[in-house]
């Protein structure tokens, strides 16, 4: 390998990664991304790299800046070298010997692209010989040795036969269009998202309309527009609900939401919300309890076995085994998975509880700053606002959640059922004093030992009470004790109070 290599490629979000990301965003009450491409681009544009890091991005290498120092002569060899070096490369590239082969491969990819784990909108043709690439050179903005060939978008026209209004975990009500089944891009589609009611109005959609739908690898396709010239005059306006379709409580529409134009059911006892919340708790964004997917959770709720989160930990194997479609073995497995979910890390549990606006990233931040649930229950809005990355909406939502009687009751029940937070070894990994252990001897003059200790812990360091191999720094005040000689013997770094102040200040 040369000393320096400039590897080029594409950052990409797989369809499953995209769904997962949107599920997490929905759980946190955030606006959803329209497609994986936007989501990937948006992820890279983040100023806060921890947000980027939390997104399931992939990188596919396809080239290098300057290949002249490499002992290779073709694009194919370049890809092989990148793969051998450990980069992911797109596995679908082919060497085509003539244009007919190129066209055949184009059709092959166009037909099979929906089976790929990521979305593609076309392919890039490249001259394989690097010497020829060099001779061909580049125009102002693009090389002459590479050209993109795009597929046609997967669209279809069908009839909108109804609109369902679904209640999400945070009470947001979203419209979903029911369609006459139609094939789009290789799959039969009978439902399409309408995003929100403003979309319905903006597109002037009516029941009975023929609509143009487009599928771009999303969970459900979207309705682009009505085909107005196909209207027969018997189309009717879409009625927007004023009451929750699940619990019949009046819906509230507030301005200034992250998601615009959202009607919400604010009934804390709404059955639909509770079902979604339970599914979220057991699901991948929550404690990831194997065997307790949304469908199973629905079955448990319908059979009155589970009503709230603590009920999950009260399930007995014989209750499950008696349900339709269950056996002793599957019941046992799920009970074991539930028992295994009794020791979550704090961040996991916080994300699982489904506190409004609190997604995985916020949960991580909170776990880094608060050692326990008790600390979170005692914190006020100002304590949350001190954390870089937590805004007022999150802070107020946290206070509302932790100060509610229902929350305390639930947390007490969970504790009584054996739920314990497991210590998080990763905690504070990115903080400046992570992995460093401080020990004190002698008297400090500028601040108290407790203040110094608190500050060290805040920066991710640890404080020891006795000398051991684990100690990395001895802070030496006035009139040091026997620890000093011991530390010198063990070659531990010795700090004076002024050194410590410098470290803590920087
Ligand atoms: Zn409701």
Short mmCIF file of C-alpha atoms and ligand atoms in Angstrom, two decimals:
data_model
loop_
_atom_site.label_atom_id
_atom_site.label_comp_id
_atom_site.label_asym_id
_atom_site.label_seq_id
_atom_site.Cartn_x
_atom_site.Cartn_y
_atom_site.Cartn_z
CA UNK A 1 0.00 0.00 0.00
CA UNK A 2 1.18 3.53 -0.65
CA UNK A 3 1.81 5.78 2.34
CA UNK A 4 -1.28 7.80 1.62
CA UNK A 5 -4.39 6.67 -0.21
CA UNK A 6 -7.44 8.80 -0.95
CA UNK A 7 -10.39 6.40 -1.05
CA UNK A 8 -13.62 7.55 -2.62
CA UNK A 9 -17.06 6.06 -2.39
CA UNK A 10 -20.62 6.50 -1.40
CA UNK A 11 -22.28 6.68 1.99
CA UNK A 12 -25.49 4.76 1.90
CA UNK A 13 -28.35 3.78 4.14
CA UNK A 14 -29.82 0.33 3.57
CA UNK A 15 -33.58 -0.02 3.30
CA UNK A 16 -33.68 -1.87 6.63
CA UNK A 17 -31.41 0.77 8.20
CA UNK A 18 -33.72 3.45 6.86
CA UNK A 19 -36.81 1.75 8.29
CA UNK A 20 -35.08 1.32 11.62
CA UNK A 21 -34.04 4.98 11.65
CA UNK A 22 -37.56 6.16 10.83
CA UNK A 23 -39.01 3.85 13.47
CA UNK A 24 -36.70 5.42 16.04
CA UNK A 25 -37.66 8.90 14.83
CA UNK A 26 -41.35 8.11 15.00
CA UNK A 27 -40.76 6.78 18.52
CA UNK A 28 -39.13 10.06 19.49
CA UNK A 29 -41.91 12.07 17.87
CA UNK A 30 -39.57 13.43 15.16
CA UNK A 31 -40.37 14.08 11.51
CA UNK A 32 -39.72 11.06 9.30
CA UNK A 33 -37.24 11.00 6.45
CA UNK A 34 -38.81 10.69 3.02
CA UNK A 35 -36.31 8.19 1.64
CA UNK A 36 -32.93 6.59 2.42
CA UNK A 37 -31.08 9.00 0.16
CA UNK A 38 -32.35 12.07 2.03
CA UNK A 39 -31.75 10.36 5.33
CA UNK A 40 -28.14 9.49 4.44
CA UNK A 41 -27.42 13.00 3.14
CA UNK A 42 -29.06 14.54 6.20
CA UNK A 43 -27.00 12.31 8.46
CA UNK A 44 -23.74 13.51 6.92
CA UNK A 45 -24.78 17.14 7.18
CA UNK A 46 -25.16 16.92 10.97
CA UNK A 47 -22.94 19.31 12.90
CA UNK A 48 -23.06 16.93 15.85
CA UNK A 49 -21.06 13.84 14.84
CA UNK A 50 -22.65 11.75 17.61
CA UNK A 51 -25.93 12.00 15.69
CA UNK A 52 -24.18 10.86 12.51
CA UNK A 53 -22.54 8.01 14.42
CA UNK A 54 -25.91 6.84 15.74
CA UNK A 55 -27.30 6.38 12.23
CA UNK A 56 -26.86 3.01 10.53
CA UNK A 57 -24.77 4.32 7.62
CA UNK A 58 -22.63 2.19 5.32
CA UNK A 59 -19.75 3.15 3.09
CA UNK A 60 -19.11 1.57 -0.30
CA UNK A 61 -15.74 2.34 -1.86
CA UNK A 62 -15.58 2.62 -5.64
CA UNK A 63 -12.42 4.52 -6.43
CA UNK A 64 -9.28 6.32 -5.33
CA UNK A 65 -8.11 9.87 -5.94
CA UNK A 66 -4.83 8.93 -7.56
CA UNK A 67 -4.19 5.35 -8.57
CA UNK A 68 -0.75 5.98 -10.11
CA UNK A 69 1.14 4.71 -7.07
CA UNK A 70 -0.81 1.45 -7.08
CA UNK A 71 0.31 -1.56 -9.09
CA UNK A 72 -3.02 -1.94 -10.86
CA UNK A 73 -4.20 -1.35 -14.39
CA UNK A 74 -7.99 -1.58 -14.33
CA UNK A 75 -11.09 -0.50 -12.41
CA UNK A 76 -11.78 -4.18 -11.66
CA UNK A 77 -8.37 -4.61 -10.03
CA UNK A 78 -8.94 -1.42 -8.09
CA UNK A 79 -12.22 -2.75 -6.67
CA UNK A 80 -10.56 -6.06 -5.82
CA UNK A 81 -7.75 -4.22 -4.03
CA UNK A 82 -10.22 -2.07 -2.06
CA UNK A 83 -12.16 -5.18 -1.07
CA UNK A 84 -8.96 -6.96 -0.02
CA UNK A 85 -8.04 -3.93 2.11
CA UNK A 86 -11.30 -4.31 4.01
CA UNK A 87 -13.53 -1.76 2.31
CA UNK A 88 -17.05 -2.74 1.41
CA UNK A 89 -17.59 -2.63 -2.33
CA UNK A 90 -20.78 -2.99 -4.34
CA UNK A 91 -20.99 -6.67 -5.27
CA UNK A 92 -22.95 -6.12 -8.50
CA UNK A 93 -20.31 -4.67 -10.80
CA UNK A 94 -19.61 -6.55 -14.01
CA UNK A 95 -17.09 -6.27 -16.78
CA UNK A 96 -19.03 -5.97 -20.03
CA UNK A 97 -17.21 -6.61 -23.28
CA UNK A 98 -19.67 -4.80 -25.56
CA UNK A 99 -22.68 -2.48 -25.47
CA UNK A 100 -25.15 -5.39 -25.72
CA UNK A 101 -23.70 -6.79 -22.49
CA UNK A 102 -24.00 -3.34 -20.87
CA UNK A 103 -27.67 -3.09 -21.86
CA UNK A 104 -28.35 -6.61 -20.65
CA UNK A 105 -26.79 -5.84 -17.27
CA UNK A 106 -28.77 -2.59 -17.05
CA UNK A 107 -32.03 -4.51 -17.52
CA UNK A 108 -30.90 -7.18 -15.09
CA UNK A 109 -30.23 -4.56 -12.40
CA UNK A 110 -33.45 -2.67 -13.16
CA UNK A 111 -35.47 -5.88 -12.74
CA UNK A 112 -33.71 -7.15 -9.63
CA UNK A 113 -33.03 -3.87 -7.86
CA UNK A 114 -35.88 -4.26 -5.37
CA UNK A 115 -34.22 -7.39 -4.05
CA UNK A 116 -31.09 -5.43 -3.14
CA UNK A 117 -30.63 -4.42 0.51
CA UNK A 118 -30.31 -0.77 -0.56
CA UNK A 119 -31.99 1.49 -3.07
CA UNK A 120 -30.39 2.26 -6.40
CA UNK A 121 -31.73 4.59 -9.07
CA UNK A 122 -29.42 3.49 -11.87
CA UNK A 123 -25.91 2.34 -12.59
CA UNK A 124 -22.59 3.90 -13.55
CA UNK A 125 -20.69 2.72 -16.61
CA UNK A 126 -16.93 3.05 -16.40
CA UNK A 127 -14.09 2.39 -18.80
CA UNK A 128 -12.21 -0.46 -17.16
CA UNK A 129 -8.67 0.35 -18.34
CA UNK A 130 -7.11 3.01 -16.09
CA UNK A 131 -4.67 4.12 -18.82
CA UNK A 132 -7.62 4.70 -21.17
CA UNK A 133 -9.43 6.57 -18.37
CA UNK A 134 -6.43 8.85 -18.11
CA UNK A 135 -6.32 9.48 -21.86
CA UNK A 136 -10.05 10.25 -21.95
CA UNK A 137 -9.69 12.77 -19.13
CA UNK A 138 -12.49 14.95 -17.80
CA UNK A 139 -14.88 17.70 -18.79
CA UNK A 140 -15.51 20.65 -16.45
CA UNK A 141 -17.61 18.70 -13.96
CA UNK A 142 -17.48 15.07 -14.93
CA UNK A 143 -15.05 12.48 -16.28
CA UNK A 144 -15.37 11.28 -19.91
CA UNK A 145 -14.73 7.68 -18.84
CA UNK A 146 -17.81 7.32 -16.64
CA UNK A 147 -21.49 7.85 -17.33
CA UNK A 148 -24.65 7.29 -15.31
CA UNK A 149 -27.64 5.38 -16.65
CA UNK A 150 -30.82 5.88 -14.61
CA UNK A 151 -33.77 3.53 -14.20
CA UNK A 152 -37.34 4.72 -14.63
CA UNK A 153 -39.03 5.35 -11.24
CA UNK A 154 -41.39 2.61 -10.11
CA UNK A 155 -44.81 4.22 -10.41
CA UNK A 156 -48.32 3.02 -10.97
CA UNK A 157 -51.86 4.37 -11.09
CA UNK A 158 -54.62 2.89 -8.96
CA UNK A 159 -57.75 3.89 -7.08
CA UNK A 160 -57.80 5.37 -3.59
CA UNK A 161 -60.62 3.47 -1.92
CA UNK A 162 -60.27 4.67 1.64
CA UNK A 163 -58.18 6.44 4.23
CA UNK A 164 -57.38 4.91 7.61
CA UNK A 165 -56.23 6.99 10.53
CA UNK A 166 -53.66 5.25 12.70
CA UNK A 167 -52.78 6.25 16.23
CA UNK A 168 -49.06 6.07 17.00
CA UNK A 169 -47.28 5.59 20.28
CA UNK A 170 -47.11 9.31 21.02
CA UNK A 171 -50.76 9.80 20.06
CA UNK A 172 -50.03 11.25 16.63
CA UNK A 173 -52.73 10.33 14.15
CA UNK A 174 -51.46 9.63 10.63
CA UNK A 175 -53.51 9.02 7.50
CA UNK A 176 -52.79 5.90 5.43
CA UNK A 177 -54.42 5.43 2.05
CA UNK A 178 -56.15 2.15 1.16
CA UNK A 179 -55.66 1.31 -2.51
CA UNK A 180 -56.99 -1.09 -5.05
CA UNK A 181 -54.06 -3.57 -5.12
CA UNK A 182 -51.57 -2.79 -7.89
CA UNK A 183 -48.08 -3.99 -8.83
CA UNK A 184 -45.31 -1.42 -8.42
CA UNK A 185 -41.66 -2.26 -8.91
CA UNK A 186 -42.24 -5.97 -8.41
CA UNK A 187 -44.47 -5.87 -5.32
CA UNK A 188 -48.21 -5.65 -4.87
CA UNK A 189 -49.20 -2.51 -3.05
CA UNK A 190 -52.49 -1.92 -1.25
CA UNK A 191 -51.55 0.82 1.18
CA UNK A 192 -49.69 4.09 0.74
CA UNK A 193 -48.68 6.80 3.14
CA UNK A 194 -50.30 10.21 3.04
CA UNK A 195 -47.84 11.60 5.63
CA UNK A 196 -50.23 14.08 7.26
CA UNK A 197 -53.46 15.92 6.63
CA UNK A 198 -51.77 18.96 5.08
CA UNK A 199 -50.56 16.60 2.35
CA UNK A 200 -54.14 15.51 1.71
CA UNK A 201 -55.21 19.11 1.36
CA UNK A 202 -52.19 20.23 -0.64
CA UNK A 203 -52.64 17.39 -3.13
CA UNK A 204 -56.43 17.82 -3.13
CA UNK A 205 -56.95 14.09 -2.79
CA UNK A 206 -60.48 12.72 -2.79
CA UNK A 207 -61.91 9.31 -2.04
CA UNK A 208 -62.37 7.36 -5.25
CA UNK A 209 -59.61 9.27 -7.04
CA UNK A 210 -57.26 7.47 -9.39
CA UNK A 211 -53.85 8.25 -7.86
CA UNK A 212 -50.27 8.09 -9.03
CA UNK A 213 -48.22 6.13 -6.53
CA UNK A 214 -44.49 5.73 -6.35
CA UNK A 215 -42.45 3.14 -4.58
CA UNK A 216 -38.90 3.97 -3.62
CA UNK A 217 -38.07 1.13 -1.27
CA UNK A 218 -39.94 2.69 1.63
CA UNK A 219 -41.95 0.65 4.08
CA UNK A 220 -45.08 1.73 2.27
CA UNK A 221 -45.17 3.66 -0.98
CA UNK A 222 -46.43 7.19 -1.28
CA UNK A 223 -49.23 8.84 -3.15
CA UNK A 224 -47.77 11.46 -5.47
CA UNK A 225 -50.95 13.07 -6.81
CA UNK A 226 -54.47 12.41 -7.99
CA UNK A 227 -54.93 11.88 -11.72
CA UNK A 228 -57.41 14.75 -12.06
CA UNK A 229 -58.44 14.06 -15.67
CA UNK A 230 -59.71 10.62 -14.65
CA UNK A 231 -62.20 12.07 -12.17
CA UNK A 232 -65.82 11.01 -12.76
CA UNK A 233 -67.50 13.48 -10.45
CA UNK A 234 -68.46 10.96 -7.76
CA UNK A 235 -65.25 11.42 -5.76
CA UNK A 236 -65.82 12.59 -2.23
CA UNK A 237 -63.82 14.68 0.23
CA UNK A 238 -61.66 12.82 2.74
CA UNK A 239 -63.10 13.28 6.20
CA UNK A 240 -60.50 14.14 8.79
CA UNK A 241 -61.19 12.72 12.23
CA UNK A 242 -61.87 15.04 15.14
CA UNK A 243 -61.96 12.15 17.59
CA UNK A 244 -59.37 9.45 18.24
CA UNK A 245 -60.29 6.42 16.12
CA UNK A 246 -59.26 4.18 19.03
CA UNK A 247 -60.59 5.86 22.16
CA UNK A 248 -62.93 8.55 20.78
CA UNK A 249 -61.29 11.36 22.77
CA UNK A 250 -61.25 14.70 20.90
CA UNK A 251 -57.99 15.13 18.98
CA UNK A 252 -55.78 18.13 19.65
CA UNK A 253 -53.99 19.98 16.90
CA UNK A 254 -51.12 22.14 18.06
CA UNK A 255 -48.93 24.57 16.19
CA UNK A 256 -45.17 24.44 16.53
CA UNK A 257 -44.85 20.69 16.50
CA UNK A 258 -41.71 19.15 15.04
CA UNK A 259 -44.04 17.38 12.66
CA UNK A 260 -46.32 19.93 11.10
CA UNK A 261 -50.05 19.47 11.06
CA UNK A 262 -50.34 16.57 13.41
CA UNK A 263 -53.51 15.77 15.28
CA UNK A 264 -52.91 13.99 18.51
CA UNK A 265 -54.87 11.94 20.94
CA UNK A 266 -53.78 13.21 24.34
CA UNK A 267 -55.62 10.58 26.32
CA UNK A 268 -52.92 8.88 28.44
CA UNK A 269 -55.12 5.77 28.66
CA UNK A 270 -55.74 5.48 24.90
CA UNK A 271 -55.69 1.80 24.01
CA UNK A 272 -54.04 2.33 20.61
CA UNK A 273 -51.19 4.35 22.10
CA UNK A 274 -50.72 1.84 24.88
CA UNK A 275 -50.46 -0.98 22.38
CA UNK A 276 -47.84 0.90 20.37
CA UNK A 277 -45.94 1.84 23.54
CA UNK A 278 -45.84 -1.79 24.68
CA UNK A 279 -44.67 -2.89 21.24
CA UNK A 280 -41.98 -0.20 21.34
CA UNK A 281 -40.82 -1.30 24.81
CA UNK A 282 -40.37 -4.90 23.66
CA UNK A 283 -39.18 -4.04 20.15
CA UNK A 284 -35.74 -3.39 18.66
CA UNK A 285 -35.65 0.29 19.65
CA UNK A 286 -36.59 -0.79 23.16
CA UNK A 287 -35.36 -3.77 25.16
CA UNK A 288 -35.43 -6.04 22.10
CA UNK A 289 -37.19 -8.95 23.80
CA UNK A 290 -37.01 -11.88 21.37
CA UNK A 291 -40.41 -13.29 20.51
CA UNK A 292 -42.37 -10.23 21.64
CA UNK A 293 -43.00 -8.46 18.34
CA UNK A 294 -45.90 -6.06 17.78
CA UNK A 295 -48.27 -8.86 16.68
CA UNK A 296 -47.54 -10.93 19.79
CA UNK A 297 -47.95 -7.88 22.03
CA UNK A 298 -51.34 -7.30 20.40
CA UNK A 299 -52.30 -10.88 21.17
CA UNK A 300 -51.24 -10.50 24.81
CA UNK A 301 -53.22 -7.27 25.18
CA UNK A 302 -56.30 -8.77 23.51
CA UNK A 303 -56.16 -11.71 25.91
CA UNK A 304 -55.88 -9.30 28.85
CA UNK A 305 -52.54 -10.78 29.89
CA UNK A 306 -50.71 -7.50 29.48
CA UNK A 307 -52.06 -4.06 30.19
CA UNK A 308 -48.92 -2.10 31.02
CA UNK A 309 -45.14 -2.48 30.95
CA UNK A 310 -44.77 -4.18 34.37
CA UNK A 311 -47.31 -6.81 33.25
CA UNK A 312 -44.73 -8.08 30.76
CA UNK A 313 -42.54 -9.16 33.68
CA UNK A 314 -45.54 -10.79 35.38
CA UNK A 315 -46.20 -13.21 32.49
CA UNK A 316 -46.20 -16.89 33.37
CA UNK A 317 -45.19 -19.66 30.93
CA UNK A 318 -48.52 -21.52 31.32
CA UNK A 319 -50.48 -18.34 30.40
CA UNK A 320 -48.52 -18.03 27.13
CA UNK A 321 -48.64 -21.75 26.34
CA UNK A 322 -52.45 -21.61 26.53
CA UNK A 323 -52.71 -18.97 23.78
CA UNK A 324 -53.61 -19.79 20.20
CA UNK A 325 -50.52 -20.64 18.17
CA UNK A 326 -48.31 -21.11 21.22
CA UNK A 327 -46.66 -24.20 22.63
CA UNK A 328 -44.73 -24.95 25.78
CA UNK A 329 -41.43 -24.43 24.07
CA UNK A 330 -42.22 -21.03 22.57
CA UNK A 331 -43.71 -19.92 25.91
CA UNK A 332 -40.57 -20.97 27.73
CA UNK A 333 -38.35 -19.16 25.23
CA UNK A 334 -40.26 -15.91 25.59
CA UNK A 335 -40.25 -16.12 29.39
CA UNK A 336 -36.48 -16.63 29.24
CA UNK A 337 -36.13 -13.61 26.91
CA UNK A 338 -38.19 -11.51 29.32
CA UNK A 339 -36.02 -12.60 32.24
CA UNK A 340 -32.94 -11.65 30.20
CA UNK A 341 -34.43 -8.17 29.74
CA UNK A 342 -34.43 -7.54 33.49
CA UNK A 343 -31.00 -5.94 33.50
CA UNK A 344 -31.00 -3.28 30.78
CA UNK A 345 -28.50 -0.51 30.56
CA UNK A 346 -29.90 2.85 31.59
CA UNK A 347 -29.79 4.29 28.05
CA UNK A 348 -31.66 1.25 26.66
CA UNK A 349 -34.35 1.47 29.29
CA UNK A 350 -34.79 5.21 28.74
CA UNK A 351 -35.20 4.67 25.00
CA UNK A 352 -37.60 1.77 25.68
CA UNK A 353 -39.86 3.77 27.98
CA UNK A 354 -40.85 5.85 24.97
CA UNK A 355 -40.68 9.26 26.60
CA UNK A 356 -41.86 11.76 24.04
CA UNK A 357 -38.98 13.39 22.07
CA UNK A 358 -36.48 11.05 23.74
CA UNK A 359 -34.92 8.79 21.15
CA UNK A 360 -31.81 6.68 21.30
CA UNK A 361 -29.34 9.56 21.07
CA UNK A 362 -31.01 11.55 23.84
CA UNK A 363 -31.22 8.43 25.98
CA UNK A 364 -27.46 7.95 25.57
CA UNK A 365 -26.80 11.54 26.57
CA UNK A 366 -29.00 11.22 29.64
CA UNK A 367 -27.31 8.00 30.72
CA UNK A 368 -23.94 9.72 30.42
CA UNK A 369 -25.01 12.53 32.72
CA UNK A 370 -27.28 10.81 35.21
CA UNK A 371 -26.10 7.73 37.08
CA UNK A 372 -29.56 6.36 37.88
CA UNK A 373 -33.29 6.60 37.36
CA UNK A 374 -33.57 8.17 40.82
CA UNK A 375 -31.28 11.00 39.73
CA UNK A 376 -33.43 11.51 36.63
CA UNK A 377 -36.60 11.61 38.75
CA UNK A 378 -35.07 14.28 40.95
CA UNK A 379 -33.75 16.44 38.10
CA UNK A 380 -35.45 19.66 37.05
CA UNK A 381 -35.71 21.25 33.63
CA UNK A 382 -32.59 23.36 34.25
CA UNK A 383 -30.54 20.20 34.97
CA UNK A 384 -31.57 18.73 31.61
CA UNK A 385 -30.93 21.97 29.76
CA UNK A 386 -27.32 21.97 31.01
CA UNK A 387 -26.68 18.95 28.81
CA UNK A 388 -25.32 19.85 25.43
CA UNK A 389 -27.72 18.45 22.84
CA UNK A 390 -30.91 18.49 24.92
CA UNK A 391 -33.37 21.22 23.97
CA UNK A 392 -36.32 22.71 25.86
CA UNK A 393 -38.90 20.35 24.30
CA UNK A 394 -36.95 17.31 25.49
CA UNK A 395 -36.29 18.83 28.92
CA UNK A 396 -39.93 19.64 29.53
CA UNK A 397 -41.05 16.24 28.26
CA UNK A 398 -38.58 14.56 30.66
CA UNK A 399 -39.85 16.54 33.63
CA UNK A 400 -43.46 15.79 32.73
CA UNK A 401 -42.66 12.10 32.42
CA UNK A 402 -40.57 11.69 35.56
CA UNK A 403 -42.79 13.82 37.78
CA UNK A 404 -45.96 11.93 36.93
CA UNK A 405 -47.45 9.63 39.55
CA UNK A 406 -48.03 6.96 36.89
CA UNK A 407 -44.29 6.92 36.09
CA UNK A 408 -43.23 6.50 39.74
CA UNK A 409 -45.79 3.78 40.18
CA UNK A 410 -44.50 1.98 37.08
CA UNK A 411 -40.83 2.32 38.10
CA UNK A 412 -41.58 1.00 41.61
CA UNK A 413 -43.48 -1.94 40.11
CA UNK A 414 -40.60 -2.70 37.75
CA UNK A 415 -38.13 -2.63 40.62
CA UNK A 416 -40.32 -4.94 42.68
CA UNK A 417 -40.43 -7.32 39.72
CA UNK A 418 -36.64 -7.50 39.70
CA UNK A 419 -35.72 -4.95 37.03
CA UNK A 420 -32.27 -3.52 37.72
CA UNK A 421 -30.14 -1.16 35.66
CA UNK A 422 -26.89 -2.85 34.70
CA UNK A 423 -23.74 -0.76 34.93
CA UNK A 424 -22.75 0.66 31.59
CA UNK A 425 -19.11 0.08 30.85
CA UNK A 426 -19.23 2.35 27.84
CA UNK A 427 -20.51 5.20 29.92
CA UNK A 428 -18.49 8.33 29.32
CA UNK A 429 -16.20 6.69 26.80
CA UNK A 430 -15.94 9.88 24.83
CA UNK A 431 -15.37 12.11 27.83
CA UNK A 432 -11.89 13.58 28.37
CA UNK A 433 -10.94 11.75 31.58
CA UNK A 434 -12.40 8.39 30.57
CA UNK A 435 -10.22 5.52 31.78
CA UNK A 436 -8.24 7.67 34.23
CA UNK A 437 -8.35 6.99 37.95
CA UNK A 438 -7.47 9.72 40.44
CA UNK A 439 -6.41 9.30 44.05
CA UNK A 440 -6.06 12.13 46.57
CA UNK A 441 -3.57 12.71 49.34
CA UNK A 442 -3.03 15.81 51.52
CA UNK A 443 -5.17 18.93 51.75
CA UNK A 444 -6.28 20.95 48.75
CA UNK A 445 -6.31 24.72 49.19
CA UNK A 446 -8.32 26.08 46.22
CA UNK A 447 -11.22 23.72 46.27
CA UNK A 448 -12.60 20.97 48.44
CA UNK A 449 -11.83 17.36 47.71
CA UNK A 450 -15.54 16.74 47.06
CA UNK A 451 -15.64 19.49 44.45
CA UNK A 452 -12.55 18.08 42.75
CA UNK A 453 -13.98 14.56 42.80
CA UNK A 454 -17.31 15.68 41.40
CA UNK A 455 -15.57 17.52 38.56
CA UNK A 456 -13.39 14.51 37.72
CA UNK A 457 -16.44 12.25 37.57
CA UNK A 458 -18.25 14.76 35.43
CA UNK A 459 -15.39 14.56 32.93
CA UNK A 460 -15.62 10.78 32.84
CA UNK A 461 -12.78 10.00 35.26
CA UNK A 462 -12.93 7.80 38.33
CA UNK A 463 -11.82 8.45 41.89
CA UNK A 464 -10.14 5.78 43.98
CA UNK A 465 -9.87 5.64 47.75
CA UNK A 466 -6.84 3.38 48.04
CA UNK A 467 -3.70 3.02 46.00
CA UNK A 468 -3.63 0.23 43.43
CA UNK A 469 -2.44 -0.61 39.93
CA UNK A 470 -5.62 0.94 38.58
CA UNK A 471 -4.73 4.43 39.79
CA UNK A 472 -3.30 6.59 37.03
CA UNK A 473 -2.87 9.92 38.86
CA UNK A 474 -2.14 10.87 42.46
CA UNK A 475 -3.28 14.38 43.36
CA UNK A 476 -0.93 15.65 45.98
CA UNK A 477 -2.13 18.45 48.30
CA UNK A 478 -0.36 19.92 51.29
CA UNK A 479 0.98 17.51 53.91
CA UNK A 480 0.66 14.37 51.73
CA UNK A 481 0.43 11.00 53.43
CA UNK A 482 2.13 7.67 52.79
CA UNK A 483 0.36 7.37 49.42
CA UNK A 484 2.91 9.71 47.88
CA UNK A 485 5.91 7.44 48.45
CA UNK A 486 3.89 4.44 47.29
CA UNK A 487 2.82 6.27 44.14
CA UNK A 488 6.39 7.24 43.33
CA UNK A 489 7.39 3.61 43.72
CA UNK A 490 4.62 2.50 41.38
CA UNK A 491 5.46 5.19 38.81
CA UNK A 492 1.99 6.74 39.04
CA UNK A 493 1.70 10.27 37.68
CA UNK A 494 1.92 12.77 40.53
CA UNK A 495 -0.10 15.96 40.18
CA UNK A 496 0.07 19.07 42.27
CA UNK A 497 -3.13 20.91 42.95
CA UNK A 498 -2.28 23.47 40.26
CA UNK A 499 -1.84 20.68 37.67
CA UNK A 500 -5.22 19.27 38.56
CA UNK A 501 -6.81 22.68 38.20
CA UNK A 502 -5.26 23.03 34.76
CA UNK A 503 -6.61 19.63 33.72
CA UNK A 504 -10.07 20.32 35.04
CA UNK A 505 -10.17 23.77 33.49
CA UNK A 506 -9.17 22.54 30.05
ZN1 LIG B 1 -56.90 7.72 21.64
#
